[in-house]
Short mmCIF file of C-alpha atoms and ligand atoms in Angstrom, two decimals:
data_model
loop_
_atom_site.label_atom_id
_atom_site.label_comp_id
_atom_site.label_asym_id
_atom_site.label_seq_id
_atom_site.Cartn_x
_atom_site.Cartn_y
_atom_site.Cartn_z
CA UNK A 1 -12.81 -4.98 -9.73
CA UNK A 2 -11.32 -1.71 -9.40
CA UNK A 3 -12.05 0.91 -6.59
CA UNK A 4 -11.29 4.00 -6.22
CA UNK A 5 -11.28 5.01 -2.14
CA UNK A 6 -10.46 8.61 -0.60
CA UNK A 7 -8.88 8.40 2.71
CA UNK A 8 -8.90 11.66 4.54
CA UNK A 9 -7.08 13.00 7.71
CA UNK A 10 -9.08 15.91 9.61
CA UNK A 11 -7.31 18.52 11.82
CA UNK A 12 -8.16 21.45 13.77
CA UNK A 13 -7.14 23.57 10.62
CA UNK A 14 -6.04 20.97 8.07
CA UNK A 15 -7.53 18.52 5.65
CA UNK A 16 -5.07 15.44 3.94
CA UNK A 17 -6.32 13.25 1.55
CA UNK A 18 -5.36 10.77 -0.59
CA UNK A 19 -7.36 9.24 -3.56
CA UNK A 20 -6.33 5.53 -4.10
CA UNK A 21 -7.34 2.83 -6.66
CA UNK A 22 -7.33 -0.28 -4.81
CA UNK A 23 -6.78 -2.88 -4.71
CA UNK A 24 -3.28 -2.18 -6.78
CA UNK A 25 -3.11 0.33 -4.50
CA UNK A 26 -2.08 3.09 -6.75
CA UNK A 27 -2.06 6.91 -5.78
CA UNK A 28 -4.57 8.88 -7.91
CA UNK A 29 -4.53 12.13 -6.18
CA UNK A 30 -3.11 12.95 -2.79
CA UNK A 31 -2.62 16.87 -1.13
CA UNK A 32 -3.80 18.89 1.81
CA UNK A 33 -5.37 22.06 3.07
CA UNK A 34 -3.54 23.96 5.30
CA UNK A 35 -4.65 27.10 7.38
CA UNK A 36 -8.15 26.13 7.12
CA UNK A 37 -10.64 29.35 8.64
CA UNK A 38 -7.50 31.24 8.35
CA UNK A 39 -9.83 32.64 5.46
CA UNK A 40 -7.34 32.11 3.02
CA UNK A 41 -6.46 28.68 2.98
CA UNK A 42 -3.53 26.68 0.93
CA UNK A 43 -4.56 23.86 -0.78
CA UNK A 44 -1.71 21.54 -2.76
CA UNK A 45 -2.43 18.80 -4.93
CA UNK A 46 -0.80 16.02 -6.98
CA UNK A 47 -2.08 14.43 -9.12
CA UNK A 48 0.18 12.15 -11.52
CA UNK A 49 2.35 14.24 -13.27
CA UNK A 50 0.45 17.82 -12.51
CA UNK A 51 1.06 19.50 -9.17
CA UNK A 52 -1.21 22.67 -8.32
CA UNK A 53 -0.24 25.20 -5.52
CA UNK A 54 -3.68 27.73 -4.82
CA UNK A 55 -4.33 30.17 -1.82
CA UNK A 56 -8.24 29.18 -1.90
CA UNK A 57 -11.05 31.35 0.16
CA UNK A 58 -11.95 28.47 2.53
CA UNK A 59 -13.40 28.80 6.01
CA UNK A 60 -14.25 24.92 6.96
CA UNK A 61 -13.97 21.40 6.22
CA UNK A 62 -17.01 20.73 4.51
CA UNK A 63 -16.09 23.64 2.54
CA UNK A 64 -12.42 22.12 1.69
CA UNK A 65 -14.28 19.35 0.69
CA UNK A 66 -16.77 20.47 -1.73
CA UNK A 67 -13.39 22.29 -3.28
CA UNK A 68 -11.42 19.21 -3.34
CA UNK A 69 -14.09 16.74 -5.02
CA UNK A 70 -15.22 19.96 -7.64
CA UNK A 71 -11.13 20.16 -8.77
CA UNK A 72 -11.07 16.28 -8.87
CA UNK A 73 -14.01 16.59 -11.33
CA UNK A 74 -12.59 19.91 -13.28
CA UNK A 75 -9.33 17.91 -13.77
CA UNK A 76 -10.90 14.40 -14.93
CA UNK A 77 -8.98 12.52 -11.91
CA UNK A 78 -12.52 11.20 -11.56
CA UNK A 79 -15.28 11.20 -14.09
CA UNK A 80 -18.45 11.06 -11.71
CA UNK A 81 -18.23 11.83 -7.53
CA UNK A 82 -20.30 8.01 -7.77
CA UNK A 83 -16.81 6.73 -8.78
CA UNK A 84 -15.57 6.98 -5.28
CA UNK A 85 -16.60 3.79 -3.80
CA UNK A 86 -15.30 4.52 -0.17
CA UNK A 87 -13.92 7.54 2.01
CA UNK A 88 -11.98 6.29 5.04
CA UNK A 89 -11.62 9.00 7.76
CA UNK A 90 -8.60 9.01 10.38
CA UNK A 91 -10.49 9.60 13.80
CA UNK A 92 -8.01 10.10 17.13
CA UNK A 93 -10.24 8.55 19.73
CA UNK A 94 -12.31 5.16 19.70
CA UNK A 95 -12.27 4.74 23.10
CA UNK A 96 -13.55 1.28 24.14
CA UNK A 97 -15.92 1.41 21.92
CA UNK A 98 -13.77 0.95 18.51
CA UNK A 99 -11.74 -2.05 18.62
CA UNK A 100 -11.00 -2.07 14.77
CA UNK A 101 -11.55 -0.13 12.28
CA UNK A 102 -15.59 0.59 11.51
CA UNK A 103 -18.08 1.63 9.43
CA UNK A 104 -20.27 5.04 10.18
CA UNK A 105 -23.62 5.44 10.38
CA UNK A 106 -25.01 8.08 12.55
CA UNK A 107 -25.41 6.05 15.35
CA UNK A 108 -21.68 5.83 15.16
CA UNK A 109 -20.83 9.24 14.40
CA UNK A 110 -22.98 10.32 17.82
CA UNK A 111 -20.25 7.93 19.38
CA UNK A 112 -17.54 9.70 18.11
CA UNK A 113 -18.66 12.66 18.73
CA UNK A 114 -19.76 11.60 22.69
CA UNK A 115 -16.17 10.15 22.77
CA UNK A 116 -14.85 13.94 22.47
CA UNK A 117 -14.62 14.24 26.19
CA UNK A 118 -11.27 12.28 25.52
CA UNK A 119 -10.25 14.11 22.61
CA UNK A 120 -11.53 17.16 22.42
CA UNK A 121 -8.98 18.69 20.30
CA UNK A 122 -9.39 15.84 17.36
CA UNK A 123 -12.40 14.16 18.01
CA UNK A 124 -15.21 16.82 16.59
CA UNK A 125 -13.02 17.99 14.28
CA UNK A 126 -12.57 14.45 12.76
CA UNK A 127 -16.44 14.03 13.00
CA UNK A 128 -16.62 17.46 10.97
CA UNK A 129 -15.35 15.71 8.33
CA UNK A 130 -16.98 12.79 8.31
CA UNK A 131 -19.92 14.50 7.56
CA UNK A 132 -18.47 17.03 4.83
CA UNK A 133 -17.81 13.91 3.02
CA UNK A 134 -21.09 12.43 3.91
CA UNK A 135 -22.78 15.05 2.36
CA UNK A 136 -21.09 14.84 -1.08
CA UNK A 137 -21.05 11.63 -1.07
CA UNK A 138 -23.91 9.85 0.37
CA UNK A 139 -23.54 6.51 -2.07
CA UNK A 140 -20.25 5.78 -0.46
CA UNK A 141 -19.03 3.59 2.28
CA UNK A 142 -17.49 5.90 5.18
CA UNK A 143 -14.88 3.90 7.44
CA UNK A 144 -13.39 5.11 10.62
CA UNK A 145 -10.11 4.41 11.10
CA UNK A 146 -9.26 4.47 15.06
CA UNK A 147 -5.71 6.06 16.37
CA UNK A 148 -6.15 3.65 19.28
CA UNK A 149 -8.41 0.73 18.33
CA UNK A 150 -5.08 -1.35 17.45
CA UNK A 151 -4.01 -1.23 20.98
CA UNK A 152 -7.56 -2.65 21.80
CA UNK A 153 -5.46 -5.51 22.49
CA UNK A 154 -3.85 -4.66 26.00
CA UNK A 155 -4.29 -6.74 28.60
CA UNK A 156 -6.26 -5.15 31.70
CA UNK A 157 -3.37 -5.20 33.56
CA UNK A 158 -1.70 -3.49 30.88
CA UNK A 159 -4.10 -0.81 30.17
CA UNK A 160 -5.41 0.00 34.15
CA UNK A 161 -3.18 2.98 35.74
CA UNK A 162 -2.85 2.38 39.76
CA UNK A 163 -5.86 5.11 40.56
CA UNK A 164 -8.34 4.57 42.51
CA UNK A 165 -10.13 2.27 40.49
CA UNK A 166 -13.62 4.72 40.18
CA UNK A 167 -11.54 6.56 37.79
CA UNK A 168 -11.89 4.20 35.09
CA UNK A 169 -15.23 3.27 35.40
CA UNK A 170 -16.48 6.97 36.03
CA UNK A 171 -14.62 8.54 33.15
CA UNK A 172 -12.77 6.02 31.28
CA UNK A 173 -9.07 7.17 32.90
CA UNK A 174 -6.94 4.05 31.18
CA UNK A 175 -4.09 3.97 28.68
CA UNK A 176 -5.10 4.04 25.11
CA UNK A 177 -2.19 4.35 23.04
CA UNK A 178 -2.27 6.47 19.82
CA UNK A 179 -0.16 5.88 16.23
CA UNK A 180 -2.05 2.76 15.94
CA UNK A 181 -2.57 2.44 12.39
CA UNK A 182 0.93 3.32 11.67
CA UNK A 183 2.08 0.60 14.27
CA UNK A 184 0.03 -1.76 12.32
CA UNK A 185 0.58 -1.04 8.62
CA UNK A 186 4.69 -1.13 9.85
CA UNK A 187 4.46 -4.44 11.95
CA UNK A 188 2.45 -6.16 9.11
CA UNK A 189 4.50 -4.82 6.10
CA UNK A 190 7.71 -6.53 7.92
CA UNK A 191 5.55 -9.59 8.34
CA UNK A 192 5.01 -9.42 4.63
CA UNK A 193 8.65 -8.86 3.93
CA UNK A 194 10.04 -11.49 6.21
CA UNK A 195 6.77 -14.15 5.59
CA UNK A 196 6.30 -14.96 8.68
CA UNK A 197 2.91 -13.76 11.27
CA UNK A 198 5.07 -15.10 14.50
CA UNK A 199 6.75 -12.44 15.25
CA UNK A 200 8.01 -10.31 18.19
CA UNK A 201 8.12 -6.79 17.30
CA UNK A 202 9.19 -3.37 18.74
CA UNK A 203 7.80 -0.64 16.70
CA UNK A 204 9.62 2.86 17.04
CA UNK A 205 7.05 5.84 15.82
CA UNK A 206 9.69 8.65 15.89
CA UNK A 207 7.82 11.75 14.46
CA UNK A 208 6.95 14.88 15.84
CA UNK A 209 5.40 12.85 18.02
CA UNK A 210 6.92 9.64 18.98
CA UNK A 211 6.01 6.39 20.48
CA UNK A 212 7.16 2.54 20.86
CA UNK A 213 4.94 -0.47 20.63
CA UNK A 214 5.26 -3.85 21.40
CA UNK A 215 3.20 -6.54 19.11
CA UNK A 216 3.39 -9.95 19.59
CA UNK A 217 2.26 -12.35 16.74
CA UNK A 218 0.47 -9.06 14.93
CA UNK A 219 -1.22 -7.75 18.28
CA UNK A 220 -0.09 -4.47 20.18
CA UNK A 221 0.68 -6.05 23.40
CA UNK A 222 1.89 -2.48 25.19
CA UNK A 223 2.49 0.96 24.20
CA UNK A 224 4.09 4.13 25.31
CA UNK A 225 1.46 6.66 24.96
CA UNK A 226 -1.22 6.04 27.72
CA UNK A 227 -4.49 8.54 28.86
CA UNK A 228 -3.33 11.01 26.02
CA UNK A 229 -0.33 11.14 23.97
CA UNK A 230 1.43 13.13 25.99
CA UNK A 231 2.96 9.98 27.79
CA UNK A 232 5.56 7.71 27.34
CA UNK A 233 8.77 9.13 25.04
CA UNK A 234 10.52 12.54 25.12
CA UNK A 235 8.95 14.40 22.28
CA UNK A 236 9.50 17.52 19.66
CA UNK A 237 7.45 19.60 22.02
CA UNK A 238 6.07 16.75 24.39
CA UNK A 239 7.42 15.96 27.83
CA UNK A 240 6.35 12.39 28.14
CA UNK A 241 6.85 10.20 31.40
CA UNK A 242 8.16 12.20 34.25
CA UNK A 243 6.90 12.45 37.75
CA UNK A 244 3.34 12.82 38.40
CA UNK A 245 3.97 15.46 41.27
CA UNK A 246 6.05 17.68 39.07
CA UNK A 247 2.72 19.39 37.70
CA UNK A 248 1.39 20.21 40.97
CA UNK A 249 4.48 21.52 42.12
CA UNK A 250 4.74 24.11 39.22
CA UNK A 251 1.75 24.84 39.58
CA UNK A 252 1.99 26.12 43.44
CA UNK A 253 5.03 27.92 42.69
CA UNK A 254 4.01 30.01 39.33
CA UNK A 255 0.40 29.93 39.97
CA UNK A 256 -0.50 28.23 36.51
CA UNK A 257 -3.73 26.50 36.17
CA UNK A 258 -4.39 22.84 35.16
CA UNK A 259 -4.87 24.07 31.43
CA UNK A 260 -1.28 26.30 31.24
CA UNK A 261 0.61 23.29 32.46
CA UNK A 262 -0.82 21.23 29.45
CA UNK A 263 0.01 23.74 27.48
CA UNK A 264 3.78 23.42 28.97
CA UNK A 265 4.01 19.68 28.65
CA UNK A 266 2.26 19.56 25.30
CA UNK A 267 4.11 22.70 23.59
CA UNK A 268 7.20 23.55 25.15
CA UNK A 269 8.88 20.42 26.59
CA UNK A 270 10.60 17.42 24.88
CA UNK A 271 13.73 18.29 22.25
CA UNK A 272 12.49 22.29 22.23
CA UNK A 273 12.30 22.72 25.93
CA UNK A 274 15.41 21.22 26.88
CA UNK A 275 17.62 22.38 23.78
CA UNK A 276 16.06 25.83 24.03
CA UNK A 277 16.61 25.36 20.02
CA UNK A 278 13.94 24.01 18.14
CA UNK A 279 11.54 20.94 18.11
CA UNK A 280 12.76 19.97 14.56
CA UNK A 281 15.23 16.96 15.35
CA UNK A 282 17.31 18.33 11.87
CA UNK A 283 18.32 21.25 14.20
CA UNK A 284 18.99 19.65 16.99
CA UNK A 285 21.08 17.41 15.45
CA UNK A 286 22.87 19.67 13.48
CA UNK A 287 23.16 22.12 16.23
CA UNK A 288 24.81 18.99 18.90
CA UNK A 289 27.19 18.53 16.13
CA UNK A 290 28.76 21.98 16.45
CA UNK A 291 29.11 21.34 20.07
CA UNK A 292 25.93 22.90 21.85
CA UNK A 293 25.34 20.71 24.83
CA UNK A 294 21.83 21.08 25.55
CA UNK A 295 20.95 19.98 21.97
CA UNK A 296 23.23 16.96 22.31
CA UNK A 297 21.69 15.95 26.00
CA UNK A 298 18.12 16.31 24.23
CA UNK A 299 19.24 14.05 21.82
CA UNK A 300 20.57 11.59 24.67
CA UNK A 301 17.30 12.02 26.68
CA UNK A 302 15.38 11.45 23.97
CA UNK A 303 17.20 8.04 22.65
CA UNK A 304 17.48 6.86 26.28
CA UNK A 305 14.40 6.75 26.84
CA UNK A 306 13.52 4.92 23.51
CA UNK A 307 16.50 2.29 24.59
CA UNK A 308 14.39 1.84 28.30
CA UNK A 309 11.04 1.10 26.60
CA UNK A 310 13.07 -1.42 24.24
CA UNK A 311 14.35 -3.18 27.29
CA UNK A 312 11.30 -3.27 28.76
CA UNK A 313 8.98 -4.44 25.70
CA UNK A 314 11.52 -7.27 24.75
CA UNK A 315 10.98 -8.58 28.61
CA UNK A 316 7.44 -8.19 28.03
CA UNK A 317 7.30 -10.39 25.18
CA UNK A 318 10.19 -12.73 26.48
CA UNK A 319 12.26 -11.24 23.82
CA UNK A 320 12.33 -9.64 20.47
CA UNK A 321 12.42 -10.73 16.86
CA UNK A 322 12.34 -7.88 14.70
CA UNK A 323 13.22 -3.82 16.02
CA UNK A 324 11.22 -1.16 13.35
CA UNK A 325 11.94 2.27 13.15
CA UNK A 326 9.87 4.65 11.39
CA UNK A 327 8.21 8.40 10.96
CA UNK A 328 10.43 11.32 9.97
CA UNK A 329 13.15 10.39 12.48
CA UNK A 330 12.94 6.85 12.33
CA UNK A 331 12.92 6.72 8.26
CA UNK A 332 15.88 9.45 8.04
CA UNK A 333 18.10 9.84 10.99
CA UNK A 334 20.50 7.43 11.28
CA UNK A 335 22.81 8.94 13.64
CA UNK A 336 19.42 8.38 16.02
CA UNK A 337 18.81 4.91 14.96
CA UNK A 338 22.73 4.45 15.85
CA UNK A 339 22.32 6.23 19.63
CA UNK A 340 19.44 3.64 20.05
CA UNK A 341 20.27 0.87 19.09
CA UNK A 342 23.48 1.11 21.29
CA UNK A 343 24.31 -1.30 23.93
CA UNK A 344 21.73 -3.41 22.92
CA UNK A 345 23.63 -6.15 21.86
CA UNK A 346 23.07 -8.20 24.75
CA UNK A 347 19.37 -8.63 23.55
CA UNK A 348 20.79 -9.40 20.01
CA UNK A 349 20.37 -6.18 18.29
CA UNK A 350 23.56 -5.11 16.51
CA UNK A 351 23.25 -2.46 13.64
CA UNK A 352 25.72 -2.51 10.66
CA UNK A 353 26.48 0.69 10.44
CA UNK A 354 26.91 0.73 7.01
CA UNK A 355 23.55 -0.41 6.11
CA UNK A 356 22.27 1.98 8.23
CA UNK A 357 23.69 5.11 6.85
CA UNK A 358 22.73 3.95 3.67
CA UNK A 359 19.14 3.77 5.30
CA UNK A 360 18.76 0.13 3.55
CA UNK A 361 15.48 -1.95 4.84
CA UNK A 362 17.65 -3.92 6.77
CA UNK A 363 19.97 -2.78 8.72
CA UNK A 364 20.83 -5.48 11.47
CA UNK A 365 24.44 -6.94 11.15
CA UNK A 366 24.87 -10.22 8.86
CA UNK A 367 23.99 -13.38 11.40
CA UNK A 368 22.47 -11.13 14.23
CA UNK A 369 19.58 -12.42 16.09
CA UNK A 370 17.26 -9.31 15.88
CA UNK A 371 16.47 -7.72 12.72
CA UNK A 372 16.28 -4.12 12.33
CA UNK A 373 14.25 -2.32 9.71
CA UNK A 374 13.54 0.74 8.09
CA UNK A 375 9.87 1.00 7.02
CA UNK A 376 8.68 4.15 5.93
CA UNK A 377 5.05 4.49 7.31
CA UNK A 378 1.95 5.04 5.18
CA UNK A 379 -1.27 5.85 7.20
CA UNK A 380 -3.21 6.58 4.23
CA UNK A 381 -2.91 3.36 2.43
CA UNK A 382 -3.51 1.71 5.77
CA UNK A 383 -6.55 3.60 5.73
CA UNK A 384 -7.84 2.66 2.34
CA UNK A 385 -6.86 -1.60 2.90
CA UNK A 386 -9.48 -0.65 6.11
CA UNK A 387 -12.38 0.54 3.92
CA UNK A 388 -11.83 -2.42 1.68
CA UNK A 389 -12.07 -4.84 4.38
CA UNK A 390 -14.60 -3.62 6.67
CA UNK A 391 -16.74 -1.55 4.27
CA UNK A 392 -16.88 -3.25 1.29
CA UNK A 393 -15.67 -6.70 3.52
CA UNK A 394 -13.14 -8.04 0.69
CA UNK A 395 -10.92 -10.33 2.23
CA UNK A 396 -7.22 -9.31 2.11
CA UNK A 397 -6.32 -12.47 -0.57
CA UNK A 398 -9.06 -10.78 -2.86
CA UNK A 399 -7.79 -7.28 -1.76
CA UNK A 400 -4.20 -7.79 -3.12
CA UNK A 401 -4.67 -10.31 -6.76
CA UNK A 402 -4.25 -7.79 -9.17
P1 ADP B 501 4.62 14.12 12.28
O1 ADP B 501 4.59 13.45 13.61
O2 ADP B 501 4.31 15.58 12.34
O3 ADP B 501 3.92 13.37 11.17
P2 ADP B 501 7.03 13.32 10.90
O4 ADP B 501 6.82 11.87 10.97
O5 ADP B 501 6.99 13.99 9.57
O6 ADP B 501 6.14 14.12 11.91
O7 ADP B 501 8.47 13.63 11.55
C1 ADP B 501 8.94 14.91 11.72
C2 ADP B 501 10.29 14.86 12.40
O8 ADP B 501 11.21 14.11 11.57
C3 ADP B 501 10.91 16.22 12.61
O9 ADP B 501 11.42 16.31 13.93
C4 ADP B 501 12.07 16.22 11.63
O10 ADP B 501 13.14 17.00 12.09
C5 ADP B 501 12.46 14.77 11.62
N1 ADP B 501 13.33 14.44 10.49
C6 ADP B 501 13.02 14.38 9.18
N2 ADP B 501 14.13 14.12 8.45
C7 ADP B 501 15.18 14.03 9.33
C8 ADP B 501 16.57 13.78 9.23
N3 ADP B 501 17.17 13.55 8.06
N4 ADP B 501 17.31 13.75 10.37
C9 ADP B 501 16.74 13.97 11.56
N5 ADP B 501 15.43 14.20 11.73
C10 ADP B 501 14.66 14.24 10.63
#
């Protein structure tokens, strides 16, 4: 049986969606709102062969909403809003709480919404739409889709920072880990490729924001992001690891408050702050390759630090099967992948780099222990395979005959 599920991605002033029919799997619609409350938002939308382009009068989600499901209507992509069988939402923050995806029902939706004191940024914003969906579509399943319930997983040890210890149980201070569903949908399309569950895998989310992720046998076993996504890798405009007492110490000298240093770390570090440049990795690459030097040591900070996490995942897992990269850097620069994957050889990842220009699925030399693959990520459809299995609880066989 065919049906049709909408999986949406909330942010502070955008809306994504994508309208699947599942389980083929098959993109009916997909667009976005950008510059929401700007009061004149943009909307795009493609659907098959038509692609629309309108600066719409929009001033919040549930307002994007109603516009997106009345054009879906006006343009027969659907016949009746009771079509849609599911809406899966992308929320940032689970917490503890969320270990896997979920369905929402209010009781759930006050949990995201109490969860906000970790997110505030995401969190509301994600439960905004949640509801504008609700609203329009009360006969449907709703799914939440949690950035961190895939790293759920973690051992305690894994997960605890060295604080005093009152700081987890008063307000939750532990790692989390974020890109989880794209970790996921990456680690278990290689599965699918390769046929085997058993694996040992190092998943490289190099986006705009970037981090690695170790899964062993299908479960994250350690990731790079921790408290908030600001840890772990060098970033487009993200610091990542550095010292703890660096903060502080800024913050006596230029008399900046907690909140202007976050701003600093989260805005104007990583690949912009150190190339001066840009945070788009396309410059910086371009602009290392006419001989800047700041642009080429971001790009050696940045791929250093990918190589240390590598090191240290495959001694986490007692070694390492299969190396993914993926995300806008990971699908498309292979000068990057190239940086990384150097000197690695001694853990049995050589690149051919042939295969990798060519940005082929495979790009490990012929014979060499540790495969390397390209796997372009695709949080949406991850998102819709969630609302088929834990809101309308088909089983993956049933899921994918068809
Ligand atoms: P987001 O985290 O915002 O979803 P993406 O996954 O789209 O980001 O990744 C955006 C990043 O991918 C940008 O830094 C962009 O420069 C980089 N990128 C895209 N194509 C290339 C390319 N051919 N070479 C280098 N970097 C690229």
């Amino acid at each position: 049986m065919t049906h049709l599920i909408m999986a949406v991605n909330s942010g502070s002033s955008s809306l994504k969606f994508e309208l699947f029919s599942m389980p083929a799997e098959r993109t009916l619609a997909k667009g976005l709102f950008e510059r929401l409350g700007s009061g004149s938002a943009v909307f795009t939308l493609r659907a098959g062969e038509r692609r629309q382009q309108a600066e719409v009068a929009l001033n919040d989600h549930q307002q994007a909403a109603d516009y997106l499901l009345d054009t879906l209507l006006q343009q027969g992509v659907v016949d009746s809003l009771e079509r849609i069988d599911g809406v899966g939402h992308r929320v940032a923050h689970g917490g503890e709480t969320f270990r896997d995806s979920a369905p929402i029902d209010d009781a759930a939706l006050v949990e995201i919404e109490k969860l906000s004191a970790l997110a505030p940024i995401h969190n509301p914003v994600n439960a905004r739409g949640i509801r504008a969906f609700l609203r329009r579509l009360p006969h449907a399943v709703t799914v939440g889709v949690f950035d961190t319930a895939y790293h759920q997983t973690i051992s305690e040890a894994g997960y605890l920072y060295p604080l005093p210890y009152r700081y987890y149980q008063d307000y939750g201070i532990r790692r989390y880990g974020f890109h989880g569903t794209s970790h996921k949908y990456v680690a278990e399309t290689c599965a699918g490729l390769l046929g085997r569950r058993d694996l040992r895998i190092i998943s490289c989310h190099l986006g705009n924001g970037a981090s690695v992720c170790a899964i062993d046998g299908g479960r994250s076993v350690a990731t790079s992001m921790g408290f908030t996504p600001l840890a772990g890798l060098m970033m487009g405009t993200r610091c990542g690891d550095i010292d703890p007492s660096i903060p502080a110490f800024i913050a006596e000298r230029e008399n900046k408050s907690a909140q202007q240093l976050l701003e600093i770390m989260n805005n104007a570090s990583g690949l912009l702050g150190v190339s001066g440049i840009s945070n788009d990795c396309r410059d910086i690459v371009s602009a290392a390759e006419s001989g800047n030097h700041r642009a080429a040591l971001a790009l050696t900070m940045f791929t250093d630090r990918i190589r240390s996490v590598i090191g240290a995942y495959a001694t986490e897992m007692d070694g390492v099967d299969v190396v993914i990269f993926t995300a806008g850097i990971g699908e498309n620069a292979a000068g990057i992948r190239r940086q990384v994957c150097r000197n690695l050889g001694f853990l049995g990842i050589r690149l051919d780099d042939n295969k990798n220009e060519r940005h082929l699925t495979f790009i490990q030399q012929d014979g060499a222990p540790v495969i390397v693959a390209v796997i372009p990520t695709n949080e949406e459809l991850m998102i819709a395979r969630d609302v088929m299995r834990v809101g309308l609880r088909l089983p993956k066989e049933v899921q994918h005959v068809g």
